[in-house]
CSV table of C-alpha atoms in Angstrom, one decimal:
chain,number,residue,atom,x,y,z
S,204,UNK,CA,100.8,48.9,78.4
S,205,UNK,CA,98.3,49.5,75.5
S,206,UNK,CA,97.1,53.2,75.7
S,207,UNK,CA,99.5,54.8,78.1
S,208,UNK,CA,103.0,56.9,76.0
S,209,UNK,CA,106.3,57.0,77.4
S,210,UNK,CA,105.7,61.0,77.3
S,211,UNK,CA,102.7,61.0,79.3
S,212,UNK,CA,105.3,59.3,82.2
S,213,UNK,CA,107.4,62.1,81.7
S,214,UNK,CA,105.2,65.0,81.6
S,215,UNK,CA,103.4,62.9,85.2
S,216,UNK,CA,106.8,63.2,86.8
S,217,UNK,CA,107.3,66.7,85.8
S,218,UNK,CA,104.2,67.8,87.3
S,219,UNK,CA,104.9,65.9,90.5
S,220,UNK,CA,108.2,67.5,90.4
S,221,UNK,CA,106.6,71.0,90.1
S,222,UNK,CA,103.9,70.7,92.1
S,223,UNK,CA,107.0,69.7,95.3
S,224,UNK,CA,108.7,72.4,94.2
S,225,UNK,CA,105.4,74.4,94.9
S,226,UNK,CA,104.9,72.8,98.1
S,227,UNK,CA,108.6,73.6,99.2
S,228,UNK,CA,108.6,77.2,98.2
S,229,UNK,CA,104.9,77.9,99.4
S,230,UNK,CA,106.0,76.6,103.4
S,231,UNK,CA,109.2,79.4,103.1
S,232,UNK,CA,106.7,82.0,101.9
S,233,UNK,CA,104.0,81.6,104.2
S,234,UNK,CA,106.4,83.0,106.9
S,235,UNK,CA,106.6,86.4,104.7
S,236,UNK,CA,103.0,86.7,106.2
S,237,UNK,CA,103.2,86.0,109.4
S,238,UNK,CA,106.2,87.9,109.6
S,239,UNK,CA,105.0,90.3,107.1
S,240,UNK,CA,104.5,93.5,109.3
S,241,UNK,CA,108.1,92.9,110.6
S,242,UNK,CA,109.5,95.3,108.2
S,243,UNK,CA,107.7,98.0,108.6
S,244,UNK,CA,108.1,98.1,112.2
S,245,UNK,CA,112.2,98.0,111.5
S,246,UNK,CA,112.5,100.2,108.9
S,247,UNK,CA,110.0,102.8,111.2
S,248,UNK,CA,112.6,102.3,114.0
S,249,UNK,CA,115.7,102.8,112.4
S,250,UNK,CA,113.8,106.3,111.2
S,251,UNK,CA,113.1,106.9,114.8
S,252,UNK,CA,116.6,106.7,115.6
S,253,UNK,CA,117.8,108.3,112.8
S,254,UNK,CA,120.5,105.3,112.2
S,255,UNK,CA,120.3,106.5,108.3
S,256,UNK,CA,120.7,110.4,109.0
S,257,UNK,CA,123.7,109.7,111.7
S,258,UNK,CA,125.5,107.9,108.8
S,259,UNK,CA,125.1,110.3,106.3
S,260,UNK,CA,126.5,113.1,108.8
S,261,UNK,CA,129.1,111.0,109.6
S,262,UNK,CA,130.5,111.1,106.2
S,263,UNK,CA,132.1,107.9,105.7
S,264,UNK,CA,131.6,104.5,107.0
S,265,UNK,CA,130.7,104.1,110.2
S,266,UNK,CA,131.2,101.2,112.8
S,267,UNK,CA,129.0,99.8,115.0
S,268,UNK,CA,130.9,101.4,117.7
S,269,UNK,CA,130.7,104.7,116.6
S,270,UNK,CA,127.0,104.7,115.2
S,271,UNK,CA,125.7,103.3,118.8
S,272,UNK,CA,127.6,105.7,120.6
S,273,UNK,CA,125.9,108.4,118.5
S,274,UNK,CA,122.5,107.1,118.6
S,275,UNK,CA,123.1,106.3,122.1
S,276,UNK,CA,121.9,103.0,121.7
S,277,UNK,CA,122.8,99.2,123.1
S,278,UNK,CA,125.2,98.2,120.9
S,279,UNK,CA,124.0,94.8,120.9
S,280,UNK,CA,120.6,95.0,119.9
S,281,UNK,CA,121.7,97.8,117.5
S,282,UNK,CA,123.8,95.4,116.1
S,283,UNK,CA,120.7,93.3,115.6
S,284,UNK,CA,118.8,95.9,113.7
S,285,UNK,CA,121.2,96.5,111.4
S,286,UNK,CA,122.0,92.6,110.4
S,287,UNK,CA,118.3,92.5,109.9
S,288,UNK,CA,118.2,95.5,107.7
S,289,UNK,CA,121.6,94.5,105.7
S,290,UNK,CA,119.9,91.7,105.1
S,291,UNK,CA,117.0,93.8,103.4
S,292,UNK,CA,119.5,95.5,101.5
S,293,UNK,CA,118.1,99.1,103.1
S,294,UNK,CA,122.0,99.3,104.4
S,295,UNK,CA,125.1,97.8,103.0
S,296,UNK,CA,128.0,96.2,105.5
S,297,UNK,CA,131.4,96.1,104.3
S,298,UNK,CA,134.2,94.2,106.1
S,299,UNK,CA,137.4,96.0,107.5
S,300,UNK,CA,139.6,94.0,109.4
S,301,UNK,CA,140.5,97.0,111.6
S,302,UNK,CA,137.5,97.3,112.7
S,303,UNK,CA,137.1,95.6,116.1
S,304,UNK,CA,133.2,95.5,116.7
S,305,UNK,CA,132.0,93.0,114.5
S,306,UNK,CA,134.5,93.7,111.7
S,307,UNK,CA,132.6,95.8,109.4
S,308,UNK,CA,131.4,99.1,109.1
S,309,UNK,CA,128.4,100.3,107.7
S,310,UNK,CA,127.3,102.5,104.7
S,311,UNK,CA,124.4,103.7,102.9
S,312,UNK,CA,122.9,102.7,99.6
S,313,UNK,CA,120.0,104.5,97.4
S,314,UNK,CA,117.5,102.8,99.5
S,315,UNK,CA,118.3,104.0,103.0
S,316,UNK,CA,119.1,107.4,102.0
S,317,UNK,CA,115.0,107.9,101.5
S,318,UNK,CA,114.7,107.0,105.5
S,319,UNK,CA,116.7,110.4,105.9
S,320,UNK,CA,114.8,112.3,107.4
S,321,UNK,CA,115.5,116.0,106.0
S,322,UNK,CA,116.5,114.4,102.5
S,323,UNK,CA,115.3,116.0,99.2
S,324,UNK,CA,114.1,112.4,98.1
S,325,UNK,CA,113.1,111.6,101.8
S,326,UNK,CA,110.1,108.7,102.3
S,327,UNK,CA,110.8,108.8,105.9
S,328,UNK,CA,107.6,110.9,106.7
S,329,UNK,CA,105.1,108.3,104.7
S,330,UNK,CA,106.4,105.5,106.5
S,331,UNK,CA,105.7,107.2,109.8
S,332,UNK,CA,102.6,108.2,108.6
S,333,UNK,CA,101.8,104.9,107.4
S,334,UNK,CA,102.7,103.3,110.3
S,335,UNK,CA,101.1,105.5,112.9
S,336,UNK,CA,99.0,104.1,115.2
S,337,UNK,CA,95.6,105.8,113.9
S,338,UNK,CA,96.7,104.1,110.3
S,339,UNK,CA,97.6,100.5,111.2
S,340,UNK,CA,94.2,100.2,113.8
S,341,UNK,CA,91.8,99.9,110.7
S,342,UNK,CA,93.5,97.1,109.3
S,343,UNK,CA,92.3,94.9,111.5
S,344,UNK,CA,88.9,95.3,110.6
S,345,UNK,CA,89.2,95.2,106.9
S,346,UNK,CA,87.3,91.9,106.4
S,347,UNK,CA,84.8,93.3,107.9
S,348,UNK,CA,84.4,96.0,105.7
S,349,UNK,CA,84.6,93.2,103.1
S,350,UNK,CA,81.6,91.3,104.7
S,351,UNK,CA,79.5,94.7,104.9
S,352,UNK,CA,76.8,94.7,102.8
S,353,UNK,CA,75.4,98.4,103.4
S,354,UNK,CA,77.4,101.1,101.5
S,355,UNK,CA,76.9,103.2,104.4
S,356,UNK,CA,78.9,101.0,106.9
S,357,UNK,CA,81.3,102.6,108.7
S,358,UNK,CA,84.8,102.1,106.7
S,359,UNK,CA,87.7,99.8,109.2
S,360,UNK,CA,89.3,104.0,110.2
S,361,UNK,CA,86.0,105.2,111.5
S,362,UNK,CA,85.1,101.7,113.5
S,363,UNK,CA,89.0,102.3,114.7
S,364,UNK,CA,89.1,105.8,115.6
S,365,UNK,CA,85.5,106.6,115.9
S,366,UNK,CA,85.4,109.5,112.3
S,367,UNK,CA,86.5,109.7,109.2
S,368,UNK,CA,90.4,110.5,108.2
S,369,UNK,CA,89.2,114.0,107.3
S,370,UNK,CA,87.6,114.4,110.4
S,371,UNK,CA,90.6,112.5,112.3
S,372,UNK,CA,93.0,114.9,110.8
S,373,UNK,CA,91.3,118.4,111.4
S,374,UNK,CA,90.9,117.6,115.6
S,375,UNK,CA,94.3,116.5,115.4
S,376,UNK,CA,97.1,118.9,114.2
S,377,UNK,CA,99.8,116.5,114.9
S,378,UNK,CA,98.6,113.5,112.7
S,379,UNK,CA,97.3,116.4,110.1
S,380,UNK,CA,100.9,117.5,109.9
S,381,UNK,CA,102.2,114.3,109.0
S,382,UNK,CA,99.6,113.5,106.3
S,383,UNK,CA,100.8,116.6,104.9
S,384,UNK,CA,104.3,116.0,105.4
S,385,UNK,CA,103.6,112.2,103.7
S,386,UNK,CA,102.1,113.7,100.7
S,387,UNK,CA,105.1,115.7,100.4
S,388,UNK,CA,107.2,113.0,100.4
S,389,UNK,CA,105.1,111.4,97.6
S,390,UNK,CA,104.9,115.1,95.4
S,391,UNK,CA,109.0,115.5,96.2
S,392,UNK,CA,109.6,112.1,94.0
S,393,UNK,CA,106.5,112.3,91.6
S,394,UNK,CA,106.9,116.1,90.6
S,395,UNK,CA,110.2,115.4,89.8
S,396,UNK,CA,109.8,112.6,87.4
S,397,UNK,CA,107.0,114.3,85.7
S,398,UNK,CA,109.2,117.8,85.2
S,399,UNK,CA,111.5,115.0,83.8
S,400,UNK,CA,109.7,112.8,81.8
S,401,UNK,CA,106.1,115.1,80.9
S,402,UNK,CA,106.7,118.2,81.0
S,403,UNK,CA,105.2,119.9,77.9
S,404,UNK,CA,102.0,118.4,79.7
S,405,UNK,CA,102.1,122.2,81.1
S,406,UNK,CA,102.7,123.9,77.9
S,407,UNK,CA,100.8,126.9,77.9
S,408,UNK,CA,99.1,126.9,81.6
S,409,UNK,CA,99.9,130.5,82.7
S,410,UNK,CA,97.8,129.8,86.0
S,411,UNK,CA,97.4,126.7,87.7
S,412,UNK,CA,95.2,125.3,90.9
S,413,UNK,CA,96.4,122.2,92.8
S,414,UNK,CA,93.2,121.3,94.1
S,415,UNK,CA,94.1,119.2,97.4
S,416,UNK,CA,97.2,120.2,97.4
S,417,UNK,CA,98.2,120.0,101.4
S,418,UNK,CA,100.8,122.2,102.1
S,419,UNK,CA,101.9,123.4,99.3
S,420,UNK,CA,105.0,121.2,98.4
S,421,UNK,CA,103.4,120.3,94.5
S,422,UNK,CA,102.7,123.5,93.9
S,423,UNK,CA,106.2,124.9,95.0
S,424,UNK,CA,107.8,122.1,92.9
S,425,UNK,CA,105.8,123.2,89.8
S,426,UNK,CA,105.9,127.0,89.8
S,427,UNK,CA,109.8,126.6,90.0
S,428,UNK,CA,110.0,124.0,87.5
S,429,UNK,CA,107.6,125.8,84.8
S,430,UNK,CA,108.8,129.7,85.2
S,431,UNK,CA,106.1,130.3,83.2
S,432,UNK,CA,103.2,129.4,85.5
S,433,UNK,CA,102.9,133.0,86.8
S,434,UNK,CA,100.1,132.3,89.1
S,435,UNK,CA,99.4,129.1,91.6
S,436,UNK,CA,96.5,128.4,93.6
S,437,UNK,CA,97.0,126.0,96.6
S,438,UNK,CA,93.6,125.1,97.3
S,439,UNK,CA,92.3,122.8,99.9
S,440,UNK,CA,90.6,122.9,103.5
S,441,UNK,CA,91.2,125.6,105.6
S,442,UNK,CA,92.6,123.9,108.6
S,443,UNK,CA,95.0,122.4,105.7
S,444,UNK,CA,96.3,125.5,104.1
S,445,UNK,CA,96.5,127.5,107.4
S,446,UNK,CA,99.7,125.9,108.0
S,447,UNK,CA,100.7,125.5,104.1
S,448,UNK,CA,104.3,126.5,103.2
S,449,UNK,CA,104.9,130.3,102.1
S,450,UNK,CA,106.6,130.6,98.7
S,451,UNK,CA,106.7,133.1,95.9
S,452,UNK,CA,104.0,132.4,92.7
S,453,UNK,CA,101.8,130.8,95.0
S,454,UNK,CA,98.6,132.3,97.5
S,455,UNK,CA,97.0,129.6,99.5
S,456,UNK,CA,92.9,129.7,99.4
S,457,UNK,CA,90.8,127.2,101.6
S,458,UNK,CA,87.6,125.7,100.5
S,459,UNK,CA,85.9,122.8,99.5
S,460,UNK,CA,86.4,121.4,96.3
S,461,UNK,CA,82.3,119.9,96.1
S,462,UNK,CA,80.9,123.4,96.4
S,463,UNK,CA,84.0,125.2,94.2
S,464,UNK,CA,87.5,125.4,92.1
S,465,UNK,CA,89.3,128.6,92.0
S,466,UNK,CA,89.9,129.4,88.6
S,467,UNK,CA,92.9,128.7,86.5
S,468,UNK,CA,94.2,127.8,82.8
S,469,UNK,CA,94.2,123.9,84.5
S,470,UNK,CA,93.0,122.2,87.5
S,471,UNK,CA,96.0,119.8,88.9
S,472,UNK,CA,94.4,116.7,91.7
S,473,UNK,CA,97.5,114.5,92.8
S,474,UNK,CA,96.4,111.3,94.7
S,475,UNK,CA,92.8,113.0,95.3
S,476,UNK,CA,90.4,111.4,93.5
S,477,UNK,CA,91.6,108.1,94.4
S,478,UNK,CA,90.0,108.9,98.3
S,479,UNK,CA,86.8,108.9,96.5
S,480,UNK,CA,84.2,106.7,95.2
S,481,UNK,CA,82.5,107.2,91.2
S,482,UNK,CA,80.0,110.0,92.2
S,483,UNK,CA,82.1,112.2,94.5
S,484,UNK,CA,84.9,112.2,91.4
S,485,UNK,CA,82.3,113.3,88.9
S,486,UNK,CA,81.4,116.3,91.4
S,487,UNK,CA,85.0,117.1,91.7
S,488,UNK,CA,85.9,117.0,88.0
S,489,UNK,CA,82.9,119.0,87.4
S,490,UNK,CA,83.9,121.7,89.6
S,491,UNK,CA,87.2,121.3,88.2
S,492,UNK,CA,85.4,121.9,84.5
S,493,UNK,CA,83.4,124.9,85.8
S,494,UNK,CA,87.1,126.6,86.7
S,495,UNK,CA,88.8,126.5,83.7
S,496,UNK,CA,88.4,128.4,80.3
S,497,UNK,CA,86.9,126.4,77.4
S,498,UNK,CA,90.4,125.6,75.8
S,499,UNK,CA,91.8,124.7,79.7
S,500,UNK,CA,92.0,120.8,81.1
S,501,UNK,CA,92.1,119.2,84.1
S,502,UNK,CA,95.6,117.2,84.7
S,503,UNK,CA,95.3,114.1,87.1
S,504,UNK,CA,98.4,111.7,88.5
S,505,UNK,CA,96.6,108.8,89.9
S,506,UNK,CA,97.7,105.0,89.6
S,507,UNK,CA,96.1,103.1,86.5
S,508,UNK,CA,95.5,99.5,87.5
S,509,UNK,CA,95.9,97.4,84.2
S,510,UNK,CA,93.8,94.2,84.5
S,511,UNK,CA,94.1,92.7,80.6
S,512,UNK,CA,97.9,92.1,80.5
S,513,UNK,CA,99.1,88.4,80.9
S,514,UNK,CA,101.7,88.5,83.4
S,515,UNK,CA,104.4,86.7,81.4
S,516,UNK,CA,104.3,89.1,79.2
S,517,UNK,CA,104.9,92.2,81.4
S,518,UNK,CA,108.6,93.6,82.0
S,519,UNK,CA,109.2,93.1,85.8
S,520,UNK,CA,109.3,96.6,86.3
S,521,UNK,CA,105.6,97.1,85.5
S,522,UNK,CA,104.6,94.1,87.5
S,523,UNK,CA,105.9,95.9,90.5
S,524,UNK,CA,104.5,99.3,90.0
S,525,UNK,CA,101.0,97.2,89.5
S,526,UNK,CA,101.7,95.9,92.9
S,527,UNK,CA,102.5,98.9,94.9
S,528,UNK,CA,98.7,100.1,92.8
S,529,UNK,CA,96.9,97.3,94.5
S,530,UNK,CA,98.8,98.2,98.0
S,531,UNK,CA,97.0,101.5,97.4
S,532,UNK,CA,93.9,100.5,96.6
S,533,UNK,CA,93.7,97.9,99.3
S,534,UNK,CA,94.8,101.1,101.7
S,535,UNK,CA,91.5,102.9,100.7
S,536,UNK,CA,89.6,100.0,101.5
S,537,UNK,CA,91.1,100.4,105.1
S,538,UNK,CA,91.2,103.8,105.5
S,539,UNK,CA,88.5,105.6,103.0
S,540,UNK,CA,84.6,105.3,102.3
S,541,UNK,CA,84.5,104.6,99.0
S,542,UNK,CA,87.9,105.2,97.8
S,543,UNK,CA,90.2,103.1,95.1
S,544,UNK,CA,92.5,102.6,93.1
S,545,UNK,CA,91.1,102.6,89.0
S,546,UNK,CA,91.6,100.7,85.5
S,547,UNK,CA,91.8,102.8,82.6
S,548,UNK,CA,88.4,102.1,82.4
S,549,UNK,CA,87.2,103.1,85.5
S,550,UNK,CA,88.8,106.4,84.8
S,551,UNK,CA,87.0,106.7,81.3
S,552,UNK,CA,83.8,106.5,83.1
S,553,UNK,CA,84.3,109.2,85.6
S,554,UNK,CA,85.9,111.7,82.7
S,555,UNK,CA,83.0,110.8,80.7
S,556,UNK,CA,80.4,111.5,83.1
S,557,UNK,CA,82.3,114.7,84.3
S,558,UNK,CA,82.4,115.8,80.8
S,559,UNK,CA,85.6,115.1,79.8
S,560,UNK,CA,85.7,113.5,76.7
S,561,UNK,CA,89.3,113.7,75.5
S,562,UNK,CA,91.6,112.5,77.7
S,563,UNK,CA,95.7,111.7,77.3
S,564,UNK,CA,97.2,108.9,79.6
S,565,UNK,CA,100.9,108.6,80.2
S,566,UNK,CA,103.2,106.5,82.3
S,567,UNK,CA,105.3,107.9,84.6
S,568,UNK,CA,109.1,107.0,84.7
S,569,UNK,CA,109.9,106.5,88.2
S,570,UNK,CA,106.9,106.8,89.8
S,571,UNK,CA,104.0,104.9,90.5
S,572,UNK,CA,101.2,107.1,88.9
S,573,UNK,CA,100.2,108.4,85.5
S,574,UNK,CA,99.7,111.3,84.2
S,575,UNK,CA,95.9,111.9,82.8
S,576,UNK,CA,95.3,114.5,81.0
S,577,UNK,CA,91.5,115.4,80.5
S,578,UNK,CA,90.2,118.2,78.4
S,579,UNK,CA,86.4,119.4,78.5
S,580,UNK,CA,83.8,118.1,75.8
């Protein structure tokens, strides 16, 4: 037929072809969100029942047998469990013939050994924390807070639990505890890989505030990885550092960082300024520029959400580390005011308007946050 090429049929069919394809695969993933919350729930159990912390004691492989009888647990449905989080590749089976429940035995694998519970690398806190009742309630109002058009409405936590987090957390020591014992998780892993992969960033800081720093865990980590830090400050709310963790090289002072910094050769805020919106960061920073000497700078690990990079031209790795950024940020839509996760330009702005006019930015090997580095005009 005039006007129609034989490579217009084929690239037709191809996109047919694609477009089933499409179809096919979108009806399998729906089911990941529907299901979605399934894992959480599973991996929050198994911490609960400390299946990963009863394998590593055990020292070896364990069977099913032996892991229900020390969890004391129905073997049956613990059985269930762990196919489901085989499957997820959190714990690896492998087959033994002399084994006569089920044939296998099970053993740990990098994964699982962050559910233990008292491991140096342990995550198990943050996914309790996570998953606590006070944290999962405001999720289901988060298209509401979408739909709000006053800044002022009251964020998915407070229409949930009736305050803010902050408040939340100071008339409830429990809950405070574990958001202090989920940051440390989170400072356990990220200190580490910045002592590994930045750390000249503390070249010449003889004294140090961590402003926010919970309980102290960041602080620790530094002093003993930069001997020559010879003072840190753990600063944050009173109710906070009344419970913070006693270590040598570091003195605990409450406060509030809008009204004042203690003050140091550099100001450290780890996942701090991410809980707040533009104008409260600028306050912060400018309390944190008031603290230190002229020649002194403010270092910052917060996630940098890149928005200009073509996917197909992004290593995997950095595609997934972008993800776990827009997890975060759509957490402080559920659980802060005016809290989120920033571009590279969203962080110029506040530096700029802080008075920060230089500013370094580095990636973070292992780790999901960057290192800023901001240094007063």
């Amino acid at each position: 037929m005039d006007g129609i090429q034989e490579g217009d049929h084929h690239d037709e069919l191809t996109l047919r072809l694609n477009e089933k394809e499409e179809e096919e695969r979108a009806r399998i993933d729906i089911y990941k969100y529907v299901f979605g919350f399934v894992e959480m729930a599973v991996v929050k159990c198994a911490i609960e029942l400390g299946i990963a912390d009863t394998i590593e004691s055990h020292g070896r492989p364990i069977s099913l047998l032996d892991l229900s009888s020390a969890l004391s647990c129905n073997p049956h449905n613990l059985h269930r469990i762990m196919r489901f989080l085989v499957n997820r590749r959190i714990f690896k089976e492998i087959k033994n013939d002399t084994v006569n429940d089920k044939g296998c035995l099970y053993v740990q694998t990098s994964l699982s050994r962050l559910l233990i519970k008292s491991g140096e690398r342990s995550m198990a806190s943050f996914v309790l924390m996570e998953s606590s009742n006070p944290m999962l309630a405001p999720w289901h109002g988060l298209s509401a807070r979408v739909k709000a058009e006053a800044t002022d409405a009251l964020t998915p936590f407070e229409a949930a639990n009736g305050v803010d987090v902050w408040s939340y957390a100071a008339a409830n020591p429990d809950h405070s505890q574990l958001i202090n014992e989920a940051m440390a998780c989170n400072a356990r892993v990220t200190v580490a890989a910045i002592l590994n992969g930045c750390l000249d960033v503390f070249d010449g800081v003889g004294s140090i505030v961590d402003v926010g720093g919970g309980n102290g865990t960041t602080l620790q980590l530094l002093v003993k990885g930069c001997p020559w830090i010879n003072q840190g400050i753990n600063f944050d709310l009173p109710h906070v550092v009344s419970v913070a963790l006693k270590s040598d090289g570091v003195v605990h002072v409450g406060g509030d960082m809008f009204d004042s910094v203690p003050k140091a050769d550099a100001a450290f805020l780890m996942w701090v300024l991410h809980d707040w919106g533009d104008q409260e960061c600028i306050q912060i920073l400018k309390k944190c520029k008031e603290a230190i000497p002229e020649k002194g700078k403010v270092i910052i690990v917060e996630s940098v959400i890149e928005n200009n990079k073509l996917e197909e031209n992004v290593m995997k790795k950095e595609l997934e580390l972008k993800d776990v950024g827009l997890f975060l940020d759509m957490t402080m839509m559920a659980h802060t005011n005016k809290g989120k996760e920033r571009s590279l330009d969203e962080w110029v702005y506040v530096l700029h308007q802080a008075g920060f006019t230089r500013y370094n930015v580095r990636s973070i090997d292992g780790a999901v946050s960057s290192v800023i580095e901001a240094f007063p005009a």
